[in-house]
Coordinates of C-alpha atoms in Angstrom, one line a residue:
M142 CA -64.1 33.6 64.5
T143 CA -61.9 32.5 67.3
W144 CA -59.4 34.3 69.4
K145 CA -56.7 32.1 67.8
D146 CA -57.8 33.5 64.3
F147 CA -57.7 37.0 65.7
I148 CA -54.3 36.7 67.2
E149 CA -52.9 35.2 64.1
S150 CA -54.4 37.9 62.0
E151 CA -52.9 40.7 64.2
N152 CA -49.6 38.8 64.1
Q153 CA -49.4 39.8 60.4
Q154 CA -49.8 43.5 61.0
P155 CA -46.7 45.8 60.9
Y156 CA -47.3 47.2 64.4
F157 CA -47.3 43.7 65.9
K158 CA -43.8 42.9 64.6
S159 CA -42.2 45.7 66.5
L160 CA -44.4 45.0 69.6
K161 CA -43.2 41.4 69.5
E162 CA -39.6 42.4 69.3
F163 CA -39.9 44.8 72.2
V164 CA -41.7 42.3 74.4
E165 CA -39.2 39.5 73.6
Y166 CA -36.3 41.8 74.5
E167 CA -38.0 42.8 77.7
Y168 CA -38.5 39.2 78.8
Q169 CA -34.9 38.5 78.1
T170 CA -33.4 41.5 79.9
Q171 CA -35.9 42.4 82.6
T172 CA -38.4 40.9 85.0
V173 CA -41.7 41.1 83.2
F174 CA -45.2 40.2 84.3
P175 CA -47.3 38.1 83.8
P176 CA -45.2 35.0 83.0
R177 CA -44.7 34.8 79.3
E178 CA -47.0 31.8 78.9
L179 CA -49.9 33.7 80.5
I180 CA -49.8 36.9 78.3
Y181 CA -53.0 35.7 76.5
N182 CA -54.7 34.1 79.4
A183 CA -57.8 36.2 79.1
F184 CA -58.4 34.8 75.7
R185 CA -57.6 31.3 76.8
W186 CA -60.2 31.2 79.5
C187 CA -62.9 33.2 77.7
K188 CA -63.5 32.0 74.2
F189 CA -64.7 34.5 71.6
E190 CA -68.0 32.7 71.1
D191 CA -68.7 32.5 74.8
T192 CA -67.8 36.2 75.6
K193 CA -70.8 38.1 77.0
V194 CA -69.2 40.6 79.4
I195 CA -65.9 42.6 79.0
I196 CA -64.2 44.2 82.0
L197 CA -61.4 46.6 80.8
G198 CA -58.3 47.1 83.0
Q199 CA -55.2 49.2 82.3
D200 CA -52.0 47.1 82.6
P201 CA -51.0 44.1 84.7
Y202 CA -50.1 44.2 88.3
H203 CA -46.4 44.9 88.6
G204 CA -45.6 43.1 91.8
Y205 CA -44.1 39.6 92.1
G206 CA -46.6 36.7 91.7
Q207 CA -49.7 38.9 91.2
A208 CA -50.5 39.1 87.5
H209 CA -51.7 36.0 85.6
G210 CA -53.2 37.6 82.5
L211 CA -56.6 38.5 83.7
S212 CA -57.5 42.2 84.4
F213 CA -57.9 42.9 88.1
S214 CA -57.3 39.3 89.1
V215 CA -54.5 37.8 91.1
N216 CA -53.2 34.3 91.7
D217 CA -54.5 32.2 94.5
G218 CA -52.8 33.0 97.8
I219 CA -51.9 36.6 96.8
A220 CA -53.3 39.4 99.0
F221 CA -56.0 41.5 97.3
P222 CA -54.7 44.7 95.7
P223 CA -56.9 47.7 96.7
S224 CA -58.8 47.9 93.5
L225 CA -59.7 44.2 93.6
R226 CA -60.8 44.5 97.2
N227 CA -63.2 47.3 96.2
I228 CA -64.5 45.4 93.3
L229 CA -65.4 42.4 95.5
Q230 CA -66.9 44.7 98.1
E231 CA -69.2 46.2 95.5
V232 CA -70.1 42.7 94.3
H233 CA -71.0 41.8 97.9
Q234 CA -73.1 44.9 98.4
D235 CA -74.8 44.6 95.0
V236 CA -75.7 41.0 94.5
G237 CA -74.9 39.5 98.0
S238 CA -72.1 37.2 96.9
P239 CA -69.7 36.5 99.9
I240 CA -66.3 38.0 99.6
P241 CA -64.1 35.1 98.5
N242 CA -60.8 33.9 100.1
S243 CA -59.1 34.1 96.7
G244 CA -58.8 37.1 94.3
N245 CA -58.4 34.7 91.4
L246 CA -61.2 35.7 88.9
T247 CA -60.8 32.7 86.6
R248 CA -64.2 31.6 87.8
W249 CA -65.6 34.8 86.1
A250 CA -63.7 34.2 82.9
K251 CA -65.0 30.6 82.6
Q252 CA -68.5 32.1 82.6
G253 CA -67.9 34.4 79.6
V254 CA -66.3 37.4 81.3
L255 CA -63.4 38.7 79.3
L256 CA -61.0 40.3 81.8
L257 CA -58.9 42.3 79.3
N258 CA -56.1 44.7 80.1
D259 CA -55.4 47.6 77.7
V260 CA -51.7 46.6 77.9
L261 CA -50.8 42.9 78.4
T262 CA -47.3 43.1 79.9
V263 CA -45.4 45.2 82.3
R264 CA -41.9 45.5 83.8
Q265 CA -41.6 44.6 87.5
A266 CA -42.3 47.6 89.8
S267 CA -42.7 49.9 86.8
P268 CA -46.4 50.6 86.0
G269 CA -47.1 51.8 82.5
S270 CA -43.6 50.7 81.3
H271 CA -45.0 48.8 78.3
Q272 CA -47.6 51.4 77.2
K273 CA -47.5 52.9 73.7
R274 CA -45.6 49.9 72.3
G275 CA -48.5 48.4 70.3
W276 CA -50.6 46.5 72.9
E277 CA -53.2 49.3 72.8
D278 CA -53.8 48.7 69.1
F279 CA -54.1 45.0 69.7
T280 CA -56.7 45.3 72.5
E281 CA -58.6 48.0 70.7
N282 CA -58.9 45.7 67.7
A283 CA -60.1 42.9 69.9
I284 CA -62.8 45.2 71.3
R285 CA -63.8 46.4 67.9
Q286 CA -64.1 42.8 66.7
L287 CA -66.4 41.9 69.6
S288 CA -68.5 45.0 69.1
S289 CA -69.0 44.4 65.4
E290 CA -69.4 40.6 65.3
K291 CA -71.6 40.1 68.5
E292 CA -74.7 41.5 70.0
N293 CA -76.0 42.3 73.4
L294 CA -72.6 42.3 75.2
V295 CA -72.0 44.2 78.4
F296 CA -68.9 46.4 78.6
L297 CA -67.9 47.6 82.0
L298 CA -65.7 50.7 81.7
W299 CA -64.3 51.8 85.0
G300 CA -62.4 55.1 85.0
R301 CA -61.4 57.5 82.3
H302 CA -58.8 55.3 80.7
A303 CA -61.3 52.5 80.0
Q304 CA -64.0 54.9 78.9
Q305 CA -61.6 56.4 76.3
K306 CA -60.9 52.9 75.1
G307 CA -64.6 52.2 74.8
K308 CA -65.1 54.7 72.0
V309 CA -65.0 51.9 69.4
I310 CA -68.0 50.1 71.0
D311 CA -71.4 50.3 69.2
S312 CA -73.6 51.3 72.1
N313 CA -76.7 50.8 70.0
K314 CA -76.3 47.0 70.1
H315 CA -74.5 46.6 73.5
L316 CA -74.8 47.8 77.0
V317 CA -72.0 50.1 78.1
L318 CA -71.8 50.8 81.9
T319 CA -69.4 53.4 83.2
S320 CA -68.3 54.5 86.6
G321 CA -65.3 55.7 88.5
H322 CA -62.3 53.4 88.8
P323 CA -62.4 51.0 91.8
S324 CA -59.0 52.3 93.0
P325 CA -59.1 53.8 96.5
M326 CA -58.5 57.3 95.1
S327 CA -61.7 57.1 93.0
A328 CA -63.7 54.9 95.4
N329 CA -63.0 57.2 98.4
R330 CA -64.5 60.1 96.4
G331 CA -67.8 58.3 96.0
L332 CA -67.2 57.4 92.3
W333 CA -67.2 53.6 92.6
F334 CA -69.4 52.1 95.4
G335 CA -73.0 51.8 94.6
N336 CA -72.7 51.6 90.8
R337 CA -74.5 48.3 90.8
H338 CA -72.8 47.2 87.6
F339 CA -73.0 43.5 88.5
S340 CA -76.7 43.3 89.0
Q341 CA -77.3 45.5 86.0
T342 CA -75.2 43.2 83.9
N343 CA -77.2 40.2 84.9
T344 CA -80.5 41.9 84.3
Y345 CA -79.5 42.8 80.8
L346 CA -78.0 39.4 80.0
M347 CA -81.2 37.6 81.1
A348 CA -83.4 40.1 79.2
N349 CA -81.5 39.1 76.1
G350 CA -81.7 35.4 76.5
K351 CA -78.3 34.8 78.1
T352 CA -77.3 33.2 81.4
S353 CA -76.4 35.5 84.3
V354 CA -72.9 35.6 85.8
I355 CA -72.4 34.1 89.2
W356 CA -70.3 36.9 90.6

């Protein structure tokens, strides 16, 4: 099983035909993020066989130059969005990693962290604009595939949306960690900081014979 096989298989499904037509029209008529060639970037950097951690986001950043196909991540040289700043702050407090200069999380993806948004495209300055068009089916099927075919994965589900999405995960064979969302609204209410998800992830991976993630 490879992500290429998975994407080709989904491509044959009826829902995907209408999704593709919608996305194609949007790219032709609107400003849409991420750039078209980066829609599947999460799968490009994190191969199916290498995946050991999944971080679920909602939809891509909708500001110019931010999104590049990895949940919560931004391109080099782009200011940290508030959620990402809070994520990196928690990493620092949890495992001691210094807060980096760049919010580009490709370095995590290369280590087997699938940074997957629920919806893979968005119209500029219009959050949620590509919801309920079929991406949710696509990403739920990807999660289901990982859950059924692999063992001892770690799923990080931050906020209610991600936790709803995680209902297809077999928690008997994987570690599912939940907390509030890293957005300021949630973090400022004490629902994010101190969750220690990054150290817990590494403890579980090492206990199951996998290499830890350098966060």
